[in-house]
Coordinates of C-alpha atoms in Angstrom, one line a residue:
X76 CA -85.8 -10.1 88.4
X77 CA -82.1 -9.2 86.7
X78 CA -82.5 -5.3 85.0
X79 CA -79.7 -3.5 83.1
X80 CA -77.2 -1.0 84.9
X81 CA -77.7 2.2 85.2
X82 CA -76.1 5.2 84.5
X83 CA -76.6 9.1 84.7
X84 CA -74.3 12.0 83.9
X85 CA -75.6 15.6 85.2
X86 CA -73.9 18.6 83.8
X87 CA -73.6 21.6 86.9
X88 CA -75.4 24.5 87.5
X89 CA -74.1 27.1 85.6
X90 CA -72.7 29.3 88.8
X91 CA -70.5 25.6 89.5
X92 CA -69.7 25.3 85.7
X93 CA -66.2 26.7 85.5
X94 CA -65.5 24.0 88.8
X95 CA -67.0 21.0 87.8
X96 CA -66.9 19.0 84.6
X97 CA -70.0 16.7 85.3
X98 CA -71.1 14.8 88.2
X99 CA -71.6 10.6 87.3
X100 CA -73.7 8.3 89.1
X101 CA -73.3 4.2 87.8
X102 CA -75.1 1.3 89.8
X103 CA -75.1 -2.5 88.9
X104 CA -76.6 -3.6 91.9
X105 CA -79.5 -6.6 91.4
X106 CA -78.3 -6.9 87.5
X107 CA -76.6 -9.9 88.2
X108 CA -73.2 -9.2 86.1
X109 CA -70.1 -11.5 85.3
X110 CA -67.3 -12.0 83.6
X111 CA -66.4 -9.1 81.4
X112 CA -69.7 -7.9 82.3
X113 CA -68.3 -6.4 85.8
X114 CA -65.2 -4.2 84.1
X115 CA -65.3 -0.7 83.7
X116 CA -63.2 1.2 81.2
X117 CA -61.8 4.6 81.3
X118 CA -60.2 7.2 79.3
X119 CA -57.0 9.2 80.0
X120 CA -58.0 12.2 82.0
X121 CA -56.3 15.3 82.6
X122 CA -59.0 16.2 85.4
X123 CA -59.1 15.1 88.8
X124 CA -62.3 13.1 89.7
X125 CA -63.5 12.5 93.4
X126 CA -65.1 9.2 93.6
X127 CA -67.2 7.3 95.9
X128 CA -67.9 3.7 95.8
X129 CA -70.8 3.6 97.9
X130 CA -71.4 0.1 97.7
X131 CA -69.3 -2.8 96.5
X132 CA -65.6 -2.7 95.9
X133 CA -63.1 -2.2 93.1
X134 CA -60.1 -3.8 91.9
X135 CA -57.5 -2.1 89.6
X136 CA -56.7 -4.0 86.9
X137 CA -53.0 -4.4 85.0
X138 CA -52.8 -3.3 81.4
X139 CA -53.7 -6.8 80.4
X140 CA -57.3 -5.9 82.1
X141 CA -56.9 -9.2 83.8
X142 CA -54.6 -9.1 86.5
X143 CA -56.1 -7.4 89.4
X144 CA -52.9 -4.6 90.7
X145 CA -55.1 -4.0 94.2
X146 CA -58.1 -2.9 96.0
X147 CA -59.0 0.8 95.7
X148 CA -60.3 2.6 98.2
X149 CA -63.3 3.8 99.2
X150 CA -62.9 7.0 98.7
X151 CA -60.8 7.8 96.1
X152 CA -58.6 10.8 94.2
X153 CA -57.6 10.6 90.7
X154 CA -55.3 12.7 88.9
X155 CA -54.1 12.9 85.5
X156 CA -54.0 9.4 84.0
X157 CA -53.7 7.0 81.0
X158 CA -56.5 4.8 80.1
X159 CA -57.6 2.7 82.8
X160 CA -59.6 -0.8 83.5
X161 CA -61.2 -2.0 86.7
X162 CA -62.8 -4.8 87.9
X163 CA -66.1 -4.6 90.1
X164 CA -66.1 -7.1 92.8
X165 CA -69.7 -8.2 93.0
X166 CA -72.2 -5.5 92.3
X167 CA -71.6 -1.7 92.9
X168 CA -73.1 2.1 93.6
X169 CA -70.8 4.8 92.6
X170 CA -71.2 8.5 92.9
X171 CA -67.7 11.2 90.9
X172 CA -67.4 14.4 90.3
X173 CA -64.7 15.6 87.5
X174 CA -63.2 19.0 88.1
X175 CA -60.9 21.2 86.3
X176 CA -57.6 20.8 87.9
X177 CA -57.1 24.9 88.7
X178 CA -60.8 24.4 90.0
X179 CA -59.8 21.4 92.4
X180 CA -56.7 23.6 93.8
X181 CA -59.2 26.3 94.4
X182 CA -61.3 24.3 96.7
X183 CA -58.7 21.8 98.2
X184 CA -55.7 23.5 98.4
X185 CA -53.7 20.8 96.6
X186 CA -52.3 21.3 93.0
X187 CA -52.5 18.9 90.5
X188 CA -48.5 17.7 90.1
X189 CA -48.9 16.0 93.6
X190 CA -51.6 13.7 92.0
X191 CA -49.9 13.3 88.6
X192 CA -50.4 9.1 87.5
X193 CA -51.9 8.4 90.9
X194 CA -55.1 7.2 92.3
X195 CA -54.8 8.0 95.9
X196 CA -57.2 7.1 99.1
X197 CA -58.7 10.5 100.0
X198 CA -57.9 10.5 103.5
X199 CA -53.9 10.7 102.4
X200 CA -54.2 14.1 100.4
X201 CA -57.4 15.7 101.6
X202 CA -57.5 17.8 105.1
X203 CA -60.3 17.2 107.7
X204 CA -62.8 19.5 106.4
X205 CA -63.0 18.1 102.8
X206 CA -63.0 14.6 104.6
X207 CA -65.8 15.4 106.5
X208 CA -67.9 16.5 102.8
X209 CA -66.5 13.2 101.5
X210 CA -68.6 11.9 104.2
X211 CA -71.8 13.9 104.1
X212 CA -71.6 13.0 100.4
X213 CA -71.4 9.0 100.9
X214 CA -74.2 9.4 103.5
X215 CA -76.5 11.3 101.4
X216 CA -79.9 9.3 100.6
X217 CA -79.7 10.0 96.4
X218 CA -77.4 11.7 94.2
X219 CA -79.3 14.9 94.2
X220 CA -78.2 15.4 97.5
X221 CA -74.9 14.3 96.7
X222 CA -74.5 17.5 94.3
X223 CA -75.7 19.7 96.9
X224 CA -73.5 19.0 99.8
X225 CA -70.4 18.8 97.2
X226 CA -71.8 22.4 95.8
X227 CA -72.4 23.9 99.5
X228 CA -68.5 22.5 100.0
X229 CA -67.5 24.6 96.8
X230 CA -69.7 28.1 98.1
X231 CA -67.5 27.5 101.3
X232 CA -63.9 27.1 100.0
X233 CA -64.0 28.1 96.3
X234 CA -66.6 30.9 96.1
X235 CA -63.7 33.2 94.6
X236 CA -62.7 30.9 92.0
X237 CA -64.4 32.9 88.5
X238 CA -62.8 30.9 85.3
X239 CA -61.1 28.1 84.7
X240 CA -58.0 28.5 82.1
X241 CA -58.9 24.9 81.3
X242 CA -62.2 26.1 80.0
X243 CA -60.9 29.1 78.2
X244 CA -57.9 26.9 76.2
X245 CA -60.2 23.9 75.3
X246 CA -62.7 26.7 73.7
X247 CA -59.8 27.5 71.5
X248 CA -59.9 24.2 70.1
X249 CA -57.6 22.8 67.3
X250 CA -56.2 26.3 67.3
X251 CA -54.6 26.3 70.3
X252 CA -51.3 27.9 71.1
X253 CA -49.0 29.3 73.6
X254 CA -49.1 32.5 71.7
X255 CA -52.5 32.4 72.0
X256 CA -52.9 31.6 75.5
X257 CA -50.6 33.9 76.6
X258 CA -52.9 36.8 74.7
X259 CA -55.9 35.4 76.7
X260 CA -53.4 35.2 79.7
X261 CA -51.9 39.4 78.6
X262 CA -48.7 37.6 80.0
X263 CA -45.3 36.5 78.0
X264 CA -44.9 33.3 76.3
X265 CA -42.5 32.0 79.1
X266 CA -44.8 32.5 82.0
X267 CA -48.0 31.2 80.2
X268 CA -46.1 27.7 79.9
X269 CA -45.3 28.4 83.9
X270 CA -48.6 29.2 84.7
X271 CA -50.5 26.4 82.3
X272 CA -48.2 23.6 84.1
X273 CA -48.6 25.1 87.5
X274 CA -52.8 25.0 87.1
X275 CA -53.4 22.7 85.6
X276 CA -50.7 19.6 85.9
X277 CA -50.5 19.7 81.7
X278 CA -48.5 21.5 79.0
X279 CA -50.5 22.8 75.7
X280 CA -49.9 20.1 73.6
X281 CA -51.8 18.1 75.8
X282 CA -54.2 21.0 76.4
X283 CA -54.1 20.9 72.4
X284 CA -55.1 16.9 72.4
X285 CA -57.9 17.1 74.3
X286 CA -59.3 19.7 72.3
X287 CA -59.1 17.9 69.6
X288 CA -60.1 14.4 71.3
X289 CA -63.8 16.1 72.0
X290 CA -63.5 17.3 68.5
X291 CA -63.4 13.9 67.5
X292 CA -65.4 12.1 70.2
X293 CA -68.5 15.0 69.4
X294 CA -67.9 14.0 65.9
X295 CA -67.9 10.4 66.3
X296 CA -71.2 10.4 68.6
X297 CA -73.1 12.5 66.2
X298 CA -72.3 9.8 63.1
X299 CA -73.1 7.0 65.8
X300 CA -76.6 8.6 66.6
X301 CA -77.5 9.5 62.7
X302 CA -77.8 5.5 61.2
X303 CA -77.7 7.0 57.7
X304 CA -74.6 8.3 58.5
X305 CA -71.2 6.1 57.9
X306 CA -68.6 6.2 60.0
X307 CA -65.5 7.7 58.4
X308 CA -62.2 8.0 60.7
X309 CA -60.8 9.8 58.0
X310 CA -63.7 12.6 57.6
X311 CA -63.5 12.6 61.6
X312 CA -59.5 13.1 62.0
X313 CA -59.9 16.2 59.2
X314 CA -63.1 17.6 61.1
X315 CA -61.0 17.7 64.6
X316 CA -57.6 18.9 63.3
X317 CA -55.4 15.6 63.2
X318 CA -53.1 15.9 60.9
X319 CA -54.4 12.6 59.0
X320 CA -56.3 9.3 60.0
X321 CA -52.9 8.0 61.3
X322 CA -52.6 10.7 63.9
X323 CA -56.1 10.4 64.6
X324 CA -55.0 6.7 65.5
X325 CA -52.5 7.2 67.6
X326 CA -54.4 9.6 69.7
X327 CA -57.2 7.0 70.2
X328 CA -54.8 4.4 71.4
X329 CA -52.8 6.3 73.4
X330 CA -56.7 7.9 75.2
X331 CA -58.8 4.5 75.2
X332 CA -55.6 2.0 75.3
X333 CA -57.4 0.9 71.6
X334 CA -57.4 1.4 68.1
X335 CA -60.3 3.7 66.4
X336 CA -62.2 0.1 65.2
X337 CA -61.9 -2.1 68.4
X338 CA -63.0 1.2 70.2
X339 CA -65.9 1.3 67.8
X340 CA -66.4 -2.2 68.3
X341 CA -66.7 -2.3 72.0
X342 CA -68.6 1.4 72.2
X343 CA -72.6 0.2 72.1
X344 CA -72.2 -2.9 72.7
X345 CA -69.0 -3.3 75.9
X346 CA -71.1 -3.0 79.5
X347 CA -66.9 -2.0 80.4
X348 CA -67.9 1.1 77.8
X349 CA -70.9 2.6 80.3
X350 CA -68.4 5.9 80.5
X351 CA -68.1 6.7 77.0
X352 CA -71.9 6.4 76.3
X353 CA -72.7 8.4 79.3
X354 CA -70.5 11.1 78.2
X355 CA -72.2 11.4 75.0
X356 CA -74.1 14.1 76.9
X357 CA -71.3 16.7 77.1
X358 CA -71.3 17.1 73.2
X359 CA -73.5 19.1 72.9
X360 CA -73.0 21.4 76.0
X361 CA -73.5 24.5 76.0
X362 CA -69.8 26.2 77.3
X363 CA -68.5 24.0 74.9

């Protein structure tokens, strides 16, 4: 008997919270999915996400979200990206972790510029000891234990690692500046553009947009859940701090690769959208 996918976002433990984003789990296996059915959609990401496909494979997809580009690998490290579309081939298990990029350094020893726009086979960026994790992880018997060998990985390697400046910018929201980081930094203007590109891979303006995406993602999910509610892009772009519903637009394009209303459309409906409704969840959580 055919059942739905499933999917399950877990937020960390609070002592792993200024490391790790949230941990994902997705599995279509004995759901009996084709066509469109088997693509999976993602958003641009300034984070880097381990991932594991622990059963089944996966096919990058061109911008077209037809032509397959290539095979990824198993295990697989993804930096800062646009919006993305894959192709499962037959029915799949994954396991990924998203982590702040000065977070990932900590633990790896790799900063993020080396994986700018890249989605790179583990085993080519990662030394021995984080391979061998990688594998503990993919041999686990649930997800559970999953967390806990990735979390016993990070007591090991990033126990030092306090705050993220990822965290502390993105709580700034809409008002985000370099004067203002460099106050939270007590450094110059000069060197908190320095350091902000160095940890993290991105500049403030792009800090500045995704501050402003959750705005307007938080926003959005809270209309979708409330039926009584309409959904007005132009009440959303002036509660996150776009400038107007145009800007608002152009964001959404250039995060999701669509427009605000095909994004809509394809949000509860799309299996391709499983991310998006499983990151609903982060909202409303509670370090944001």
């Amino acid at each position: 008997m055919l059942h739905p996918p499933s999917t399950t976002l877990w937020l960390p433990r609070p002592r792993w919270s200024s490391s790790v984003y949230a941990y994902v789990a997705h599995d279509t296996q004995g759901c009996g999915l084709e066509g469109r059915d088997r693509h999976n959609r993602f958003p641009a990401s300034s984070f880097i996400s381990l991932n594991w496909f622990l059963a089944g494979s996966v096919e990058l997809l061109a911008a077209d979200g037809e032509a397959a580009i290539r095979e990824l690998p198993r295990w697989l490290v993804i930096g800062r990206l646009g919006p993305t579309e894959t192709r499962n081939r037959g029915d799949l298990r994954y396991f990924g972790i998203s982590m702040y990029p000065d977070a990932f350094t900590a633990a790896f020893g790799v900063a993020p510029q080396q994986l700018d726009g890249r989605l790179v086979d583990a085993h080519e960026v990662l030394s021995p000891e984080a391979l061998a994790m990688f594998g503990e992880v993919a041999q686990a018997p649930d997800d559970e234990r999953r967390m806990a060998v990735f979390e016993d990985y990070l007591a090991a390697h990033a126990a030092g690692f306090e705050a993220s400046l990822w965290q502390a910018a993105v709580r700034s929201g809409t008002r985000l500046s370099v004067r203002l980081l460099s106050r939270l930094l007590q450094v110059g203007d000069r060197q908190t553009i320095r350091a902000t590109r160095k940890a993290l891979g991105v500049g403030v303006s792009d800090l500045r947009r995704f501050a402003r995406g959750e705005a307007a993602f938080g926003e959005l999910s809270a209309r979708l859940k409330d039926s009584d509610k309409a959904v007005s892009l132009a009440d959303i772009a002036a509660e996150a701090g776009y400038a107007d519903q145009s800007h608002l637009s152009r964001e959404c394009k250039a995060v999701t690769g669509r427009t605000p209303r095909e994004f809509l459309r394809g949000f509860e409906g799309d299996e391709a959208d499983w991310i998006y409704r499983a990151t609903r969840a982060l909202v409303d959580r509670p370090d944001r």
